[in-house]
CSV table of C-alpha atoms in Angstrom, one decimal:
chain,number,residue,atom,x,y,z
J,117,MET,CA,117.5,359.0,67.7
J,118,MET,CA,114.1,357.9,65.8
J,119,ILE,CA,114.4,354.4,64.0
J,120,PRO,CA,112.6,352.9,61.3
J,121,PHE,CA,110.9,349.6,61.0
J,122,PRO,CA,111.8,349.4,57.6
J,123,ASN,CA,110.8,347.1,54.4
J,124,PHE,CA,111.0,343.2,54.5
J,125,GLU,CA,114.4,343.3,52.3
J,126,PRO,CA,116.2,339.7,54.5
J,127,ASP,CA,118.9,339.9,50.5
J,128,LYS,CA,120.3,343.3,51.8
J,129,SER,CA,122.5,344.3,54.6
J,130,PRO,CA,121.4,344.3,58.4
J,131,PHE,CA,123.4,346.9,58.7
J,132,GLU,CA,122.1,349.6,56.7
J,133,GLY,CA,119.5,350.8,58.1
J,134,SER,CA,117.1,351.0,55.4
J,135,SER,CA,116.4,346.9,55.2
J,136,SER,CA,114.7,344.1,57.7
J,137,ALA,CA,115.2,340.5,57.9
J,138,ASN,CA,112.3,339.4,60.3
J,139,VAL,CA,108.7,341.1,59.6
J,140,VAL,CA,105.7,338.3,59.9
J,141,ASN,CA,102.2,338.8,59.5
J,142,ALA,CA,102.8,342.6,58.7
J,143,GLN,CA,101.8,344.5,56.0
J,144,PRO,CA,103.4,347.2,54.1
J,145,VAL,CA,101.5,350.8,55.2
J,146,ALA,CA,102.6,353.7,53.1
J,147,ASN,CA,104.8,355.0,56.4
J,148,GLY,CA,105.4,351.6,58.2
J,149,TRP,CA,103.5,348.7,58.6
J,150,GLY,CA,99.6,348.0,59.3
J,151,PRO,CA,97.9,344.6,60.0
J,152,MET,CA,97.2,341.4,58.8
J,153,ALA,CA,94.2,339.7,59.0
J,154,GLY,CA,93.8,336.5,60.4
J,155,LEU,CA,91.4,333.1,59.1
J,156,THR,CA,87.6,333.5,59.1
J,157,ILE,CA,86.6,329.5,58.8
J,158,VAL,CA,83.5,330.4,56.6
J,159,SER,CA,82.7,326.1,55.7
J,160,SER,CA,81.9,322.3,56.1
J,161,ALA,CA,85.0,320.1,55.0
J,162,LEU,CA,85.6,319.5,51.7
J,163,PRO,CA,85.7,316.1,50.9
J,164,GLY,CA,89.2,316.1,50.2
J,165,GLU,CA,92.3,318.6,49.4
J,166,CYS,CA,90.4,321.8,47.4
J,167,ARG,CA,93.2,321.5,43.6
J,168,GLY,CA,91.1,325.0,42.6
J,169,GLY,CA,87.8,327.2,43.4
J,170,VAL,CA,86.0,329.9,41.8
J,171,TYR,CA,83.4,332.3,41.8
J,172,VAL,CA,80.7,333.2,39.3
J,173,ARG,CA,78.6,335.7,39.0
J,174,THR,CA,74.9,334.7,37.9
J,175,ALA,CA,72.6,337.5,36.1
J,176,ALA,CA,70.3,338.1,39.2
J,177,GLY,CA,73.2,338.9,41.3
J,178,ASN,CA,74.4,335.7,43.2
J,179,TYR,CA,77.7,334.6,44.0
J,180,VAL,CA,78.6,330.9,43.6
J,181,VAL,CA,81.3,329.6,44.8
J,182,ILE,CA,83.0,326.3,43.8
J,183,ALA,CA,86.0,324.3,44.8
J,184,GLY,CA,87.8,321.3,42.9
J,185,THR,CA,89.6,318.4,44.6
J,186,ALA,CA,91.4,315.4,43.2
J,187,THR,CA,88.3,313.3,41.8
J,188,ARG,CA,84.9,315.6,42.6
J,189,LEU,CA,84.2,319.4,41.7
J,190,TYR,CA,81.4,320.7,44.9
J,191,LYS,CA,79.5,324.0,45.5
J,192,LEU,CA,79.5,326.0,48.4
J,193,ASN,CA,75.6,325.5,50.2
J,194,THR,CA,75.1,329.6,51.2
J,195,THR,CA,72.5,327.8,53.6
J,196,ASP,CA,73.7,325.2,55.9
J,197,TYR,CA,77.7,325.5,54.4
J,198,THR,CA,78.5,322.5,53.0
J,199,TRP,CA,79.4,321.0,49.7
J,200,THR,CA,77.2,319.9,47.2
J,201,ASP,CA,77.9,317.6,44.9
J,202,ILE,CA,77.5,319.0,40.7
J,203,SER,CA,80.0,316.3,39.4
J,204,GLY,CA,79.3,316.0,35.4
J,205,PRO,CA,78.7,312.2,34.2
J,206,SER,CA,83.0,311.9,34.0
J,207,ALA,CA,83.4,311.6,37.4
J,208,PRO,CA,86.1,310.1,39.0
J,209,TYR,CA,87.8,312.3,38.3
J,210,ASN,CA,91.7,311.6,38.7
J,211,VAL,CA,93.5,315.2,38.4
J,212,PRO,CA,97.4,314.4,38.9
J,213,LEU,CA,98.9,315.0,41.2
J,214,GLN,CA,101.2,318.2,40.1
J,215,ASP,CA,98.3,319.0,38.1
J,216,ALA,CA,95.3,321.1,39.4
J,217,TRP,CA,91.5,322.3,38.0
J,218,THR,CA,91.5,325.7,35.7
J,219,PHE,CA,88.5,327.4,35.8
J,220,THR,CA,87.9,330.3,32.8
J,221,ARG,CA,83.7,332.0,32.9
J,222,PHE,CA,83.2,332.4,29.0
J,223,GLY,CA,79.7,333.8,28.4
J,224,ASP,CA,77.0,332.6,30.9
J,225,LYS,CA,79.2,328.5,31.1
J,226,LEU,CA,82.3,327.9,33.3
J,227,VAL,CA,85.4,325.4,31.5
J,228,ALA,CA,87.0,323.3,33.9
J,229,HIS,CA,89.7,321.6,33.1
J,230,ASN,CA,92.9,319.8,33.6
J,231,ILE,CA,95.3,317.3,31.4
J,232,SER,CA,93.5,313.7,32.1
J,233,ASP,CA,90.3,313.9,32.3
J,234,ALA,CA,87.2,316.1,29.7
J,235,ILE,CA,86.9,319.3,30.1
J,236,GLN,CA,83.8,319.9,32.0
J,237,VAL,CA,81.4,322.8,31.3
J,238,TYR,CA,79.0,324.0,33.8
J,239,ASP,CA,76.0,326.6,33.6
J,240,ILE,CA,76.2,329.4,35.3
J,241,GLU,CA,71.9,330.6,35.1
J,242,ALA,CA,70.6,327.3,34.8
J,243,ALA,CA,72.8,325.6,37.7
J,244,GLY,CA,72.4,321.4,38.2
J,245,ASN,CA,75.8,320.1,37.4
J,246,PHE,CA,78.8,320.0,35.5
J,247,SER,CA,79.0,318.0,31.7
J,248,ASP,CA,81.6,316.8,29.6
J,249,LEU,CA,81.4,320.0,26.9
J,250,GLY,CA,80.4,318.8,23.8
J,251,GLY,CA,83.1,319.7,20.2
J,252,SER,CA,85.3,316.9,21.2
J,253,PRO,CA,87.9,319.4,22.4
J,254,PRO,CA,91.7,318.6,23.4
J,255,LYS,CA,92.4,317.8,26.6
J,256,ALA,CA,94.4,320.6,28.3
J,257,LYS,CA,96.1,322.0,31.8
J,258,TYR,CA,95.3,325.5,31.1
J,259,SER,CA,92.9,327.6,30.0
J,260,TRP,CA,91.6,331.7,28.7
J,261,VAL,CA,89.5,333.3,26.5
J,262,ALA,CA,90.8,335.8,24.0
J,263,GLY,CA,87.7,337.9,22.8
J,264,ASP,CA,85.4,335.9,21.4
J,265,PHE,CA,87.9,332.7,21.9
J,266,LEU,CA,88.5,329.7,24.2
J,267,VAL,CA,91.9,329.4,24.2
J,268,LEU,CA,93.6,326.0,25.7
J,269,GLY,CA,97.0,325.9,26.8
J,270,TYR,CA,99.5,322.8,27.2
J,271,LEU,CA,97.2,320.2,25.4
J,272,GLU,CA,97.8,316.2,25.1
J,273,GLY,CA,99.0,314.2,23.2
J,274,THR,CA,102.0,314.3,21.1
J,275,ASN,CA,104.2,318.3,21.1
J,276,GLY,CA,100.7,318.9,22.9
J,277,GLN,CA,102.4,320.1,25.6
J,278,LYS,CA,104.1,322.5,23.4
J,279,THR,CA,101.0,324.5,21.6
J,280,VAL,CA,97.7,326.1,22.1
J,281,ARG,CA,94.5,326.3,20.2
J,282,TRP,CA,91.1,327.8,20.6
J,283,CYS,CA,87.6,327.1,19.5
J,284,GLY,CA,85.5,328.9,16.6
J,285,VAL,CA,84.5,332.2,17.2
J,286,ASN,CA,81.8,332.1,20.2
J,287,ASP,CA,81.5,328.9,19.8
J,288,ILE,CA,83.5,326.7,23.5
J,289,THR,CA,81.7,323.6,21.1
J,290,PHE,CA,83.8,324.5,18.3
J,291,TRP,CA,86.4,322.8,17.3
J,292,THR,CA,87.3,322.0,14.1
J,293,ILE,CA,90.8,322.8,12.5
J,294,LYS,CA,90.1,325.6,9.8
J,295,GLU,CA,86.7,326.2,9.9
J,296,ARG,CA,84.6,329.0,11.6
J,297,GLY,CA,87.9,330.7,13.1
J,298,ALA,CA,89.0,327.2,14.9
J,299,ASP,CA,92.9,327.2,15.2
J,300,PHE,CA,96.4,325.7,16.9
J,301,GLN,CA,99.0,327.1,17.0
J,302,GLU,CA,102.3,324.5,18.2
J,303,LEU,CA,104.9,326.2,19.2
J,304,PRO,CA,108.8,325.4,17.9
J,305,GLU,CA,111.1,327.8,20.1
J,306,GLY,CA,111.1,328.5,23.8
J,307,ASP,CA,109.9,324.6,25.3
J,308,GLU,CA,106.3,323.8,27.4
J,309,VAL,CA,103.1,326.3,27.5
J,310,MET,CA,102.7,327.3,31.3
J,311,GLY,CA,100.4,329.8,30.6
J,312,GLY,CA,98.7,332.2,29.1
J,313,PHE,CA,96.1,335.4,30.1
J,314,ALA,CA,94.1,337.9,27.4
J,315,GLU,CA,95.5,340.9,26.6
J,316,GLN,CA,94.5,343.4,24.3
J,317,GLY,CA,93.9,342.8,20.6
J,318,GLY,CA,94.7,339.3,21.6
J,319,PHE,CA,96.7,337.3,24.1
J,320,THR,CA,100.1,336.4,25.4
J,321,VAL,CA,101.5,333.4,26.0
J,322,VAL,CA,105.1,331.8,28.9
J,323,GLN,CA,106.3,329.5,28.4
J,324,ARG,CA,109.6,327.4,30.1
J,325,ALA,CA,111.4,330.0,28.1
J,326,ALA,CA,110.1,332.1,26.1
J,327,MET,CA,107.2,334.6,26.1
J,328,GLN,CA,104.9,334.7,23.1
J,329,PHE,CA,102.0,337.4,21.9
J,330,PHE,CA,99.5,336.4,19.6
J,331,PRO,CA,97.7,339.4,18.0
J,332,PHE,CA,93.9,338.2,16.5
J,333,ALA,CA,94.5,339.3,13.2
J,334,PRO,CA,91.7,338.0,10.8
J,335,ALA,CA,92.9,340.5,7.2
J,336,SER,CA,95.9,338.3,7.3
J,337,GLY,CA,94.0,335.1,6.8
J,338,PHE,CA,94.7,333.3,10.2
J,339,THR,CA,92.8,334.1,13.4
J,340,PHE,CA,95.9,334.9,15.2
J,341,THR,CA,99.4,335.4,14.2
J,342,ARG,CA,102.3,334.8,16.5
J,343,THR,CA,105.4,337.8,17.7
J,344,VAL,CA,108.1,336.4,20.2
J,345,LEU,CA,107.9,339.3,23.2
J,346,ASN,CA,110.4,337.1,24.7
J,347,PRO,CA,113.6,334.7,23.3
J,348,LYS,CA,115.3,334.1,25.9
J,349,GLN,CA,113.6,333.7,29.1
J,350,GLY,CA,109.8,332.0,30.7
J,351,THR,CA,108.9,330.3,33.9
J,352,LEU,CA,109.2,327.4,35.5
J,353,ALA,CA,106.0,327.3,37.7
J,354,PRO,CA,103.1,327.3,36.1
J,355,ARG,CA,100.5,328.5,38.6
J,356,SER,CA,103.5,331.1,40.0
J,357,ILE,CA,102.0,333.8,36.9
J,358,VAL,CA,99.2,336.3,38.0
J,359,SER,CA,98.2,338.9,35.7
J,360,ILE,CA,97.1,342.1,37.2
J,361,GLY,CA,95.8,344.4,34.4
J,362,PRO,CA,97.0,345.1,30.9
J,363,GLY,CA,100.5,344.4,30.3
J,364,ARG,CA,101.7,343.5,33.7
J,365,PHE,CA,102.0,340.2,35.3
J,366,PHE,CA,104.7,338.4,37.3
J,367,TYR,CA,106.1,335.0,38.0
J,368,LEU,CA,108.2,333.4,39.7
J,369,SER,CA,111.8,332.2,37.5
J,370,GLU,CA,114.3,329.9,38.4
J,371,ASP,CA,116.5,332.8,39.3
J,372,GLY,CA,113.7,334.7,40.9
J,373,PHE,CA,110.8,337.2,41.2
J,374,PHE,CA,109.9,339.1,38.0
J,375,GLY,CA,107.3,341.1,36.3
J,376,GLY,CA,106.3,341.7,32.2
J,377,VAL,CA,107.9,340.3,29.4
J,378,ASP,CA,111.3,342.5,29.9
J,379,ARG,CA,111.4,340.3,33.5
J,380,GLN,CA,111.3,343.5,35.5
J,381,PRO,CA,113.4,342.2,38.4
J,382,ILE,CA,111.0,342.8,41.7
J,383,GLY,CA,113.7,340.9,44.1
J,384,ALA,CA,116.8,340.5,43.1
J,385,GLU,CA,119.4,341.4,45.8
J,386,ARG,CA,115.3,342.1,48.2
J,387,VAL,CA,113.9,338.4,48.8
J,388,ASP,CA,115.1,336.3,46.6
J,389,ARG,CA,117.9,334.2,47.8
J,390,TRP,CA,116.1,333.9,50.7
J,391,PHE,CA,113.2,332.7,48.9
J,392,LEU,CA,114.9,330.3,47.6
J,393,GLU,CA,116.2,329.3,51.3
J,394,GLN,CA,113.3,328.4,52.6
J,395,ILE,CA,110.8,326.7,50.3
J,396,ASP,CA,112.1,323.2,49.2
J,397,GLN,CA,113.5,323.7,45.7
J,398,THR,CA,111.8,319.8,44.5
J,399,TYR,CA,108.4,321.7,45.4
J,400,LEU,CA,109.5,325.1,43.1
J,401,GLY,CA,108.0,324.4,40.0
J,402,ASP,CA,104.2,324.3,42.5
J,403,VAL,CA,104.9,327.1,43.6
J,404,GLN,CA,101.4,329.2,43.6
J,405,GLY,CA,99.9,332.7,42.5
J,406,SER,CA,97.2,334.3,43.1
J,407,ALA,CA,96.4,338.2,44.0
J,408,ASP,CA,94.7,339.2,47.4
J,409,PRO,CA,92.2,342.2,44.8
J,410,PHE,CA,91.1,344.0,47.7
J,411,GLU,CA,94.4,344.4,49.2
J,412,LYS,CA,96.5,344.6,46.2
J,413,ILE,CA,99.2,341.9,46.8
J,414,VAL,CA,99.7,339.4,45.1
J,415,TRP,CA,100.4,336.0,47.1
J,416,TRP,CA,102.8,332.7,46.5
J,417,LYS,CA,102.2,329.6,48.2
J,418,TYR,CA,105.4,328.2,48.8
J,419,ARG,CA,106.1,324.3,50.4
J,420,ALA,CA,109.1,325.2,53.1
J,421,LEU,CA,111.5,323.4,54.1
J,422,ASN,CA,109.7,321.2,57.1
J,423,GLY,CA,106.8,320.8,54.5
J,424,ASN,CA,103.8,323.7,55.7
J,425,PHE,CA,102.4,325.7,53.1
J,426,TYR,CA,103.6,329.4,53.0
J,427,ARG,CA,103.1,332.7,51.6
J,428,ILE,CA,104.9,335.4,50.8
J,429,GLY,CA,103.8,338.0,49.4
J,430,TYR,CA,104.5,341.2,46.9
J,431,ASP,CA,102.3,345.3,47.1
J,432,TRP,CA,102.0,346.0,43.6
J,433,GLN,CA,101.2,350.0,44.4
J,434,LEU,CA,104.1,350.5,47.3
J,435,ASP,CA,106.4,347.9,45.5
J,436,ARG,CA,107.2,346.0,48.9
J,437,TRP,CA,107.2,342.5,50.2
J,438,CYS,CA,106.2,340.8,53.1
J,439,THR,CA,105.5,337.6,54.0
J,440,THR,CA,103.5,335.2,56.8
J,441,ASP,CA,103.9,332.3,59.8
J,442,ILE,CA,100.3,331.3,58.8
J,443,ALA,CA,99.5,327.5,56.9
J,444,VAL,CA,97.6,327.3,54.0
J,445,GLY,CA,96.4,325.9,51.4
J,446,GLU,CA,94.4,326.2,48.0
J,447,MET,CA,94.3,330.4,47.5
J,448,MET,CA,92.5,332.1,45.6
J,449,ALA,CA,90.1,335.6,44.7
J,450,LEU,CA,86.7,335.0,45.9
J,451,ALA,CA,83.9,336.9,46.8
J,452,THR,CA,81.9,336.2,49.9
J,453,PRO,CA,78.9,334.2,50.2
J,454,GLY,CA,77.0,336.6,52.3
J,455,ILE,CA,76.3,335.2,56.3
J,456,THR,CA,73.1,335.9,57.5
J,457,TRP,CA,72.2,336.3,61.1
J,458,ASP,CA,70.3,333.0,61.4
J,459,GLY,CA,74.1,331.5,59.3
J,460,LEU,CA,75.5,333.1,62.2
J,461,ASP,CA,74.6,329.7,64.2
J,462,LEU,CA,75.5,327.5,61.7
J,463,LEU,CA,79.5,329.1,62.5
J,464,TYR,CA,79.1,330.0,66.0
J,465,PRO,CA,78.0,328.8,69.1
J,466,ASP,CA,77.1,331.4,70.9
J,467,ILE,CA,77.3,335.7,69.7
J,468,ALA,CA,79.6,335.9,71.8
J,469,SER,CA,82.1,333.1,70.0
J,470,VAL,CA,82.1,335.9,66.7
J,471,SER,CA,85.7,337.2,66.7
J,472,GLU,CA,84.6,338.7,63.3
J,473,ALA,CA,83.7,342.0,63.3
J,474,PHE,CA,80.3,342.5,62.7
J,475,ASP,CA,81.3,344.9,59.9
J,476,SER,CA,83.4,342.6,57.6
J,477,ARG,CA,83.9,342.4,54.3
J,478,VAL,CA,82.9,338.3,55.4
J,479,PHE,CA,79.3,339.4,56.3
J,480,SER,CA,78.8,341.2,53.3
J,481,GLY,CA,77.8,338.8,50.0
J,482,GLY,CA,79.5,339.3,47.3
J,483,ARG,CA,82.8,341.9,48.8
J,484,PRO,CA,86.3,340.3,46.3
J,485,THR,CA,88.1,338.9,48.9
J,486,PHE,CA,90.9,336.7,49.6
J,487,ALA,CA,90.7,333.0,50.8
J,488,THR,CA,92.1,330.1,51.3
J,489,PHE,CA,91.4,326.3,52.4
J,490,THR,CA,92.8,325.0,55.5
J,491,THR,CA,94.5,322.5,56.4
J,492,ASP,CA,91.5,320.5,57.3
J,493,ASN,CA,89.6,321.5,53.4
J,494,LYS,CA,87.6,324.1,55.3
J,495,LEU,CA,87.2,327.7,53.4
J,496,ALA,CA,88.2,330.4,55.3
J,497,TYR,CA,88.7,334.3,54.0
J,498,PHE,CA,91.7,336.3,55.2
J,499,SER,CA,89.6,338.2,56.8
J,500,GLY,CA,89.6,337.5,61.3
J,501,PRO,CA,91.3,338.6,63.8
J,502,ASP,CA,94.6,340.5,62.7
J,503,LEU,CA,97.7,337.6,63.4
J,504,GLU,CA,100.4,338.0,65.8
J,505,ALA,CA,102.6,340.6,64.1
J,506,THR,CA,106.4,340.8,65.1
J,507,ILE,CA,108.4,343.3,62.7
J,508,ASP,CA,112.1,344.0,63.9
J,509,THR,CA,113.6,347.4,62.7
J,510,ALA,CA,118.0,347.2,61.3
J,511,GLU,CA,120.8,346.8,63.2
J,512,ILE,CA,121.3,350.2,64.6
J,513,GLU,CA,124.9,352.1,65.3
J,514,ILE,CA,122.6,354.5,68.0
J,515,SER,CA,125.9,356.4,67.8
J,516,GLN,CA,128.8,356.0,65.7
J,517,ASP,CA,131.7,356.8,67.5
J,518,THR,CA,130.9,354.9,71.0
J,519,ARG,CA,128.9,351.9,72.2
J,520,THR,CA,124.9,353.3,73.9
J,521,PHE,CA,123.1,352.5,76.6
J,522,VAL,CA,119.3,352.5,76.1
J,523,SER,CA,117.2,353.2,78.8
J,524,SER,CA,113.7,352.8,76.8
J,525,ALA,CA,112.4,353.1,73.7
J,526,ARG,CA,109.0,355.1,72.4
J,527,VAL,CA,107.0,353.3,69.2
J,528,ILE,CA,105.8,355.2,67.0
J,529,THR,CA,102.6,353.3,66.3
J,530,ASP,CA,98.5,353.6,67.0
J,531,ALA,CA,98.3,350.0,69.1
J,532,PRO,CA,97.5,350.4,72.0
J,533,ILE,CA,100.2,350.1,75.1
J,534,SER,CA,98.2,347.2,76.5
J,535,GLY,CA,98.9,345.1,73.0
J,536,PHE,CA,102.1,345.3,71.9
J,537,THR,CA,105.7,344.9,73.8
J,538,LEU,CA,109.2,345.7,72.7
J,539,ALA,CA,112.6,343.9,73.0
J,540,ASP,CA,116.2,345.5,72.0
J,541,GLY,CA,119.1,343.1,71.2
J,542,VAL,CA,122.3,344.1,70.6
J,543,MET,CA,125.6,343.1,69.0
J,544,ALA,CA,129.4,344.2,71.2
J,545,TYR,CA,130.4,344.5,67.0
J,546,HIS,CA,129.7,344.1,62.7
J,547,GLY,CA,128.3,340.1,62.7
J,548,ASP,CA,128.4,339.2,66.5
J,549,SER,CA,125.2,337.4,67.5
J,550,VAL,CA,122.4,339.3,69.2
J,551,THR,CA,121.6,339.0,72.5
J,552,TRP,CA,118.0,340.3,73.1
J,553,SER,CA,116.2,341.8,76.4
J,554,THR,CA,113.1,341.0,78.0
J,555,ALA,CA,110.3,341.8,75.8
J,556,ASN,CA,108.7,344.9,78.0
J,557,SER,CA,105.1,346.6,77.6
J,558,ALA,CA,105.0,349.9,77.5
J,559,ASN,CA,104.3,352.0,80.6
J,560,ARG,CA,101.7,354.5,81.6
J,561,ALA,CA,103.9,357.4,79.9
J,562,GLY,CA,104.3,354.8,76.2
J,563,LEU,CA,108.0,354.4,77.3
J,564,VAL,CA,109.4,351.0,77.2
J,565,PRO,CA,112.4,350.6,79.4
J,566,PHE,CA,115.5,348.8,78.7
J,567,ARG,CA,118.8,348.7,80.5
J,568,SER,CA,120.8,347.4,77.5
J,569,ASP,CA,123.6,348.3,76.3
J,570,GLY,CA,125.8,347.7,73.4
J,571,ARG,CA,127.8,349.0,69.7
J,572,LEU,CA,124.6,347.9,67.4
J,573,HIS,CA,120.9,347.7,68.9
J,574,ARG,CA,118.4,346.5,66.4
J,575,PHE,CA,115.0,346.5,68.2
J,576,ARG,CA,111.7,343.9,67.9
J,577,LEU,CA,108.0,345.1,67.9
J,578,VAL,CA,105.4,342.4,68.8
J,579,ILE,CA,101.5,342.9,68.9
J,580,ALA,CA,99.3,340.3,70.1
J,581,GLU,CA,97.0,338.7,67.9
J,582,GLY,CA,94.1,340.5,68.5
J,583,THR,CA,95.3,343.9,68.7
J,584,VAL,CA,93.5,346.5,67.0
J,585,TRP,CA,96.0,349.0,65.4
J,586,SER,CA,96.4,350.5,61.9
J,587,ILE,CA,100.6,351.6,61.3
J,588,ALA,CA,103.8,351.1,63.1
J,589,SER,CA,106.2,353.1,61.9
J,590,ALA,CA,109.1,353.8,64.6
J,591,VAL,CA,111.1,353.4,67.1
J,592,ASN,CA,112.3,357.0,68.8
J,593,ALA,CA,115.6,355.0,71.2
J,594,HIS,CA,116.3,357.3,74.4
J,595,GLY,CA,120.6,356.3,74.5
J,596,VAL,CA,123.5,357.7,76.0
J,597,GLY,CA,127.5,356.6,75.4
J,598,SER,CA,129.1,354.6,77.7
J,599,GLY,CA,132.3,354.1,76.1
J,600,GLU,CA,134.7,354.0,73.1
J,601,GLN,CA,135.1,350.6,71.9
């Protein structure tokens, strides 16, 4: 009987065959599961926990990686992969515990800010250090660019948390209200601003309990007007909002994961209940989302009950979920710095110790690659050797009338037979606890031997770390009826 490795959807029944409650360190592919890359560390440690990061490209085509801690801003030195302090005169900064740096590019300037400190600006072409942004802009949690305007959301001061404000046309140092297009809007409904992003013809604001669109409308006498898109629902986790293109964004609400202004459920009866059981509810509002530009997966980092930070991912092209057990820190999409042959000496003691493939994206500067900071504050890209993958089937009745004795099984995968094991978990009835066989390797013919008997069978494939493979799609189980029960 051919038993597929199904989607990771732990909220569904384990008996209906099309879902698995246990897939770890594997990514969705069209007809099954593929490998998930591990980490490649590419820097020395930041002096503190990363609280936000970004990359920018100069006119000359060079890529600059910048990261912030609670007190300083740093640039990655791609000569020796250390961090150079480029903080402005306002440093040391004081990023609040529940806040992070927001980075927004406007032309050849990079704006960096949080709710506690003066807005910082960095000249991408001239380099140097950050400085305080001129024009006396308000402190703010969030920012984005809408056409020729820098928009700030969740401002300091009375009712600032419900306010958006934008600069003068094409001038981020001009903030005089009612002049040159600069203005503000206090939102009377929807509670505090949780974030925003540019859309064609304006920008969208996501609040705790509403979503609104601000179209560019100078003919009206105002720079932007306002339209309520969703009057009742928003997000409780501001950093969970991830925009992937016009009209397409995803976010976490109190009852699960959704997409768009109409709250299309992407996690309902699939992963929502599982996720809410895994996360420490105290930190539900701190969930951070980021899109992997190479794999087309939105990842959300969350704090589990054991205190570690893990990820759950949504593949927006395949409409499928995945998860991993690797602990991570701050996540972001970064261009790779480009590691030279001389630079290898700084990261690896010798050539034999280089675990990264030499055609890896991490060695070719400028490739968009998903990144994180490790628990010891080092920058790492998800481009290393593939992680150990665990993939379970559903709990299957091979025969509808009898128990089944399974003598062997063949895994439909391109992983080498020396690179994986397969175990058979059996149950005497629906709801019975699982009794696992020994995890066996395949013989020279590709068959994994078993002597397992039960009414239901659940197969567990484990592919070793570093194994080269691209797909695992099914288990072909060989069994015979062993008596009615």
